[in-house]
Each structure stands twice: as structure tokens, then as C-alpha cells.
PDB file of C-alpha atoms in Angstrom:
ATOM      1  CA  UNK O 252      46.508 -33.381   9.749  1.00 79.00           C
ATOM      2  CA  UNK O 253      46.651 -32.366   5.557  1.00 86.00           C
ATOM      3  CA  UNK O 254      49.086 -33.215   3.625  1.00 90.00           C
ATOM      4  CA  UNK O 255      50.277 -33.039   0.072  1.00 92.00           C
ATOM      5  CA  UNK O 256      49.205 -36.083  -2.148  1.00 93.00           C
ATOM      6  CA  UNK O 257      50.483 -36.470  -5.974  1.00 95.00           C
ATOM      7  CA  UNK O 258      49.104 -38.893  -8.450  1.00 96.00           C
ATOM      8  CA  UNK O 259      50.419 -39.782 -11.662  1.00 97.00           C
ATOM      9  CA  UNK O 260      48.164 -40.993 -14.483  1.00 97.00           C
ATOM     10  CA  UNK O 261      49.004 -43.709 -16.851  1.00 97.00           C
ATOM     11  CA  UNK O 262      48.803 -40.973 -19.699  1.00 97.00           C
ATOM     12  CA  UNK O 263      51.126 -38.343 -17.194  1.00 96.00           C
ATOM     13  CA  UNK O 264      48.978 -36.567 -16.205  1.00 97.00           C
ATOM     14  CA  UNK O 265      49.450 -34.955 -13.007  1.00 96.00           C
ATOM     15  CA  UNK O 266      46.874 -34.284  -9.662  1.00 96.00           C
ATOM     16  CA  UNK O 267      48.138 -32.622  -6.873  1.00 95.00           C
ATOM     17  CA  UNK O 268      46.152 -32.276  -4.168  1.00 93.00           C
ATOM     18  CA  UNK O 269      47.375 -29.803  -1.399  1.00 89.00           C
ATOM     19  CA  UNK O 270      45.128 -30.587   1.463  1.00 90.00           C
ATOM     20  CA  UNK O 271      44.741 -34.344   1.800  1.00 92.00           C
ATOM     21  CA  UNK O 272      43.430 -35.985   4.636  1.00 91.00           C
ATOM     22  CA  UNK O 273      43.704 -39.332   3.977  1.00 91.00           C
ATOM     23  CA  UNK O 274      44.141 -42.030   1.680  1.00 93.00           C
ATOM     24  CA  UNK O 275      43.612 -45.727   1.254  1.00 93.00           C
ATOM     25  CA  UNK O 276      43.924 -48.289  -1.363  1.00 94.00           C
ATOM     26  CA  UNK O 277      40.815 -50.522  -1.428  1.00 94.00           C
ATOM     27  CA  UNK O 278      41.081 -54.056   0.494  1.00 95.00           C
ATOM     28  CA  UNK O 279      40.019 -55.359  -3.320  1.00 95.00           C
ATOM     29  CA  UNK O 280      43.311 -53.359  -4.945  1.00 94.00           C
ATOM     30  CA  UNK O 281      40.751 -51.680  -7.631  1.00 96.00           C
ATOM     31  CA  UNK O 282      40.687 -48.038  -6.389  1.00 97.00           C
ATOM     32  CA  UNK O 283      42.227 -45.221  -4.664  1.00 97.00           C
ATOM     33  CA  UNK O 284      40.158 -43.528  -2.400  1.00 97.00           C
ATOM     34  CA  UNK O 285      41.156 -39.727  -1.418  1.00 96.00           C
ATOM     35  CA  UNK O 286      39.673 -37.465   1.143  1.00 95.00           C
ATOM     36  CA  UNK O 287      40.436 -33.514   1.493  1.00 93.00           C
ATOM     37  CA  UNK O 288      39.058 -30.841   2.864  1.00 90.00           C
ATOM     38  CA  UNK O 289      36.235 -30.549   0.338  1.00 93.00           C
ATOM     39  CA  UNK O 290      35.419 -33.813  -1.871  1.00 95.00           C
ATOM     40  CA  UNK O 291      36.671 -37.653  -1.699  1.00 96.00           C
ATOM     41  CA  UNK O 292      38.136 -38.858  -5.216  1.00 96.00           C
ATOM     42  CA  UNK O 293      37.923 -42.372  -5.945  1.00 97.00           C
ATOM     43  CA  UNK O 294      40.546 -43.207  -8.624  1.00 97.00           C
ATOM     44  CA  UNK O 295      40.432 -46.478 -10.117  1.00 97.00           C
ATOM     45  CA  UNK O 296      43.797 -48.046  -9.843  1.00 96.00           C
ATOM     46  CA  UNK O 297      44.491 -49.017 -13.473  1.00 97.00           C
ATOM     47  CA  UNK O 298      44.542 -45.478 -14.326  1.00 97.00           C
ATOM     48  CA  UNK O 299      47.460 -44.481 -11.568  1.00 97.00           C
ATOM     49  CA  UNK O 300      51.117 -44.937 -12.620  1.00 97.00           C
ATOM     50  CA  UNK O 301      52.174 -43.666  -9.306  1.00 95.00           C
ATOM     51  CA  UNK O 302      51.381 -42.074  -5.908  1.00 95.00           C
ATOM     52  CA  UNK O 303      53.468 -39.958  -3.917  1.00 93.00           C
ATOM     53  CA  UNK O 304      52.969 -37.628  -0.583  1.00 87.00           C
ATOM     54  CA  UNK O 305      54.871 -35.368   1.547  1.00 80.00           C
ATOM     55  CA  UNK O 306      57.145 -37.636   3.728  1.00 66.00           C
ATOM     56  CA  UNK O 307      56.510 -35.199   7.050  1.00 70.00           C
ATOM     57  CA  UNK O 308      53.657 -37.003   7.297  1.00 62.00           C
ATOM     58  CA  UNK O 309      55.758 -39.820   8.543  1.00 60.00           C
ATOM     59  CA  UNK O 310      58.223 -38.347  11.370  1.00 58.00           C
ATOM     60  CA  UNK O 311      57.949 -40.012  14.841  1.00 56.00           C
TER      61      UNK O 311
END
């Protein structure tokens, strides 16, 4: 399943990512890791304000 993922910068800017596969925060709370269709992003997590993603995702 892909999804929409959003993430806010500490300096707002804005990533949108239309065709997330997954995402995790590290079990050490320092980054972000994103997968989609054609990379993986690994954000540190003192750069991120805020994360958001399409709630569909979530329906029973």
C-alpha cells in the first residue's frame, strides 16, 4: 500500500512525498526513516517539526 507522507522542517519547509511505503522512527529516536517507490530518506529528527500522513491508511 502508498500513501501520502508530509514532513515539516524546523525552518518550514515542506516534503511531500506522494508514494510512501513506509515509515519508522528509529528505536534510538534520532531519525526518520522513509521508504517509497524509488529511494529511502533518512531524516534526522532534530530537523522535523512535524509529520503527518493520509489517515486512510488507518481504516479497519
Amino acid at each position: 500500500m502508498q500513501y501520502k507522507l508530509k514532513v515539516v522542517f524546523v525552518d518550514n519547509q515542506e516534503l511531500e512525498l506522494e508514494q510512501t511505503e513506509k515509515h519508522y522512527i528509529s528505536d534510538d529516536l534520532e531519525v526518520l526513516e522513509v521508504t517509497t517507490k524509488d529511494e529511502v530518506l533518512i531524516i534526522p529528527m532534530k530537523q522535523i517539526k512535524y509529520v503527518s500522513c493520509d489517515s486512510k491508511i488507518f481504516k479497519n
